[in-house]
Amino acid sequence: MNTKLLTTTKKDIAEAGEIIKNGGLVAFPTETVYGLGANALDEKAVKSIYAAKGRPSDNPLIVHIAEKEDIVPLVKEVTPAAKALIDEFFPAPLTIILEKSEIIPDATSGGLDTVAVRMPKNETARALIKASGCPIAAPSANTSGLPSPTKAQHVIDDMSGKIDAIIDGGDCDYGVESTVITLATGVPTILRPGAVTKEMLEAVLGRVEISPAVLSGMAENETAASPGMKYKHYSPKAEIILVEGKKERFEEFVNTKKNAFALCFEGDCVNIPHLTYGSESDDLSQAKELFDALRRLDETGAKKVYARAPHKNGVGMAVYNRIIRAAAFKVIDLNKPFILGLTGQTGAGKGYVGEMLTSLGYNVIDSDSVSRKLTEKGSPVLPVLQTEFGGDIVKNGELDRALLAKRAFSSRERTDALNRILHPAIIERCKAQAKGLSVIDAPQLFEAGLEKDCCRVIAVTAPKETRLKRIIARDGITKEKALLRINAQLPEEYYIKNSDAVLINDGSTDVKKAVEETLEKVL
Ligand code: TXA
Ligand code: MG
């Protein structure tokens, strides 16, 4: 298909209106992002939008109108809350969800009973709706999954050859999509933040909630209030990692990185290749530049990008919502202590990996030695252990570690009892020692719930036979005893599933190289 490039002249808009009237697809500018429009009441035309974008068919579209009263035939009822928002804001970067009327085809509403309606501020958009004589269903005019288009060139890049026409109306004013608020369920709830902020909506409606999926991801088994939330979004080809933290901490962190890019704010002192998206104090400038910056990153060939996180207030919430999705929720929080968790099964060679990390300049905290100190003569923990495991585990004030191990590792239940006593105190002491770039070497990291305090977790594993040999040689115990210890631990699959990286140390591994590669991978 030959995609026609049109301008914003009356003649071109009339031509575009005809295309839509006849069931065709036209990309057009709005004040938020470019939309890919079709007649919202024409099921066949709407289906071709999904095809051109590669969009899943259960992700509903926003219906765009030219005048406030055009909403009436589209919905069952314009509720008082809806009326209040329309009077206050329309035309605006604001989308309202209400129960739909019969004229909305299932293809437009993604099979839902509700419909999303918006009256754009952009003059060209409204002129096009008028020229086509029908409400226009329009998602953002990008290939599904890619950043939304904020310039005509972005649409040309994604949609050339797939749609009838593109109207070039210059750069979009806001650069992030409209705020989506549902009025169809109980308390008005923001499903997607945009330039009309929570504060602005609350001033009209009173209490407004924010869907939990806005700032955090959705659990695998959760159903989405807004289907669009469950899909991969705004993702450039590069891997993006969102870095939270003040300017100086961010600069210090990214300037140590090799083979990486940064996405930062104007004025950040970054020595590695980088692009900026607006200035730190101006969330509107961030919104306007973010998607273009994400697209340009791919043009530079960047593979890994550390992006400085914006604040989450006002329009910042919309920017944060988009960038955390672009990062697929991968976040490094430099405001928290920087702790890497190092764990793995007994005999996997985790201690050796810890030594390598020490030689690379990390502050490695050994939870076993913290644990040993915790159970030294005179410790208040000893009487608690005696109550649980028998008075005879302490002789002359000293803990008989072998006897405690024998009893504590005799069953899962006994191991749990030991953990309940020791873990909270060990965690507290380890965290107190974490200064700068730290690693906590903890065989029982997951059992203790310590992963919650770690920015990343690395697990070390080795084949069972290798581990057995190592334990027998190291601790001088029988094969049976070694097996008992191995079996009291979490299975290998657990470590694999719950860690950010797994380092296999089977004896033939170049551990130093593997550690460096693992660090590169997780950070
Ligand atoms: O700024 C914008 O809103 C742009 C311009 C072109 O107007 N459009 C846009 O559309 O961003 P789209 O399709 O990319 O995003 C619409 C979002 C999706 O997340 C979709 O799931 C949600 O709105 N949505 C649409 N109808 C809905 C409904 N009935 N219930 C819940 N969510 C709905
Ligand atoms: Mg979109």
PDB file of N, CA and C in Angstrom, residues 55 73 121 136 150 161 173 175 211 236 314 342 405 407 431 449 457 460:
ATOM      1  N   ARG A  55      -1.604  -5.172  17.091  1.00  0.00           N
ATOM      2  CA  ARG A  55      -2.083  -5.025  18.468  1.00  0.00           C
ATOM      3  C   ARG A  55      -3.029  -6.164  18.840  1.00  0.00           C
ATOM      4  N   PRO A  73     -24.305   9.869  22.170  1.00  0.00           N
ATOM      5  CA  PRO A  73     -24.727   8.597  21.550  1.00  0.00           C
ATOM      6  C   PRO A  73     -23.771   7.418  21.806  1.00  0.00           C
ATOM      7  N   LYS A 121      -7.524  18.306  22.050  1.00  0.00           N
ATOM      8  CA  LYS A 121      -7.371  19.752  21.972  1.00  0.00           C
ATOM      9  C   LYS A 121      -6.838  20.162  20.611  1.00  0.00           C
ATOM     10  N   ILE A 136     -13.835   8.960  15.777  1.00  0.00           N
ATOM     11  CA  ILE A 136     -12.647   8.242  15.270  1.00  0.00           C
ATOM     12  C   ILE A 136     -12.000   7.418  16.387  1.00  0.00           C
ATOM     13  N   THR A 150       5.686  10.727  18.618  1.00  0.00           N
ATOM     14  CA  THR A 150       5.454  12.127  18.982  1.00  0.00           C
ATOM     15  C   THR A 150       5.844  13.067  17.835  1.00  0.00           C
ATOM     16  N   GLY A 161       3.406   2.172   4.304  1.00  0.00           N
ATOM     17  CA  GLY A 161       3.034   0.969   3.555  1.00  0.00           C
ATOM     18  C   GLY A 161       1.906   0.175   4.193  1.00  0.00           C
ATOM     19  N   ASP A 173       2.480  18.349  21.464  1.00  0.00           N
ATOM     20  CA  ASP A 173       2.775  19.265  22.570  1.00  0.00           C
ATOM     21  C   ASP A 173       3.190  18.544  23.849  1.00  0.00           C
ATOM     22  N   GLY A 175       3.491  14.851  24.407  1.00  0.00           N
ATOM     23  CA  GLY A 175       4.454  13.757  24.221  1.00  0.00           C
ATOM     24  C   GLY A 175       4.157  12.498  24.995  1.00  0.00           C
ATOM     25  N   SER A 211      -4.867   3.288  39.868  1.00  0.00           N
ATOM     26  CA  SER A 211      -4.742   1.836  39.751  1.00  0.00           C
ATOM     27  C   SER A 211      -3.336   1.418  40.175  1.00  0.00           C
ATOM     28  N   PRO A 236      12.035   0.070  23.520  1.00  0.00           N
ATOM     29  CA  PRO A 236      12.997   0.107  22.433  1.00  0.00           C
ATOM     30  C   PRO A 236      13.721  -1.246  22.392  1.00  0.00           C
ATOM     31  N   GLY A 314       2.737  14.993  39.892  1.00  0.00           N
ATOM     32  CA  GLY A 314       2.157  15.730  38.774  1.00  0.00           C
ATOM     33  C   GLY A 314       2.319  14.956  37.481  1.00  0.00           C
ATOM     34  N   LEU A 342      24.353 -12.767  47.516  1.00  0.00           N
ATOM     35  CA  LEU A 342      25.079 -13.901  46.932  1.00  0.00           C
ATOM     36  C   LEU A 342      24.645 -15.152  47.685  1.00  0.00           C
ATOM     37  N   ALA A 405      23.997 -28.391  64.768  1.00  0.00           N
ATOM     38  CA  ALA A 405      23.816 -28.692  63.343  1.00  0.00           C
ATOM     39  C   ALA A 405      23.114 -30.031  63.177  1.00  0.00           C
ATOM     40  N   ARG A 407      21.070 -31.543  65.159  1.00  0.00           N
ATOM     41  CA  ARG A 407      19.630 -31.471  65.480  1.00  0.00           C
ATOM     42  C   ARG A 407      18.874 -30.552  64.508  1.00  0.00           C
ATOM     43  N   LYS A 431      22.999  -5.955  57.473  1.00  0.00           N
ATOM     44  CA  LYS A 431      22.616  -4.679  56.878  1.00  0.00           C
ATOM     45  C   LYS A 431      23.380  -3.524  57.505  1.00  0.00           C
ATOM     46  N   GLY A 449      14.448 -14.426  53.738  1.00  0.00           N
ATOM     47  CA  GLY A 449      13.714 -13.298  53.134  1.00  0.00           C
ATOM     48  C   GLY A 449      14.624 -12.104  52.885  1.00  0.00           C
ATOM     49  N   VAL A 457      20.160 -10.435  43.086  1.00  0.00           N
ATOM     50  CA  VAL A 457      20.584 -11.680  43.733  1.00  0.00           C
ATOM     51  C   VAL A 457      21.318 -12.554  42.715  1.00  0.00           C
ATOM     52  N   VAL A 460      24.905 -19.209  43.103  1.00  0.00           N
ATOM     53  CA  VAL A 460      25.985 -20.060  42.602  1.00  0.00           C
ATOM     54  C   VAL A 460      25.523 -21.507  42.714  1.00  0.00           C
TER      55      VAL A 460
END
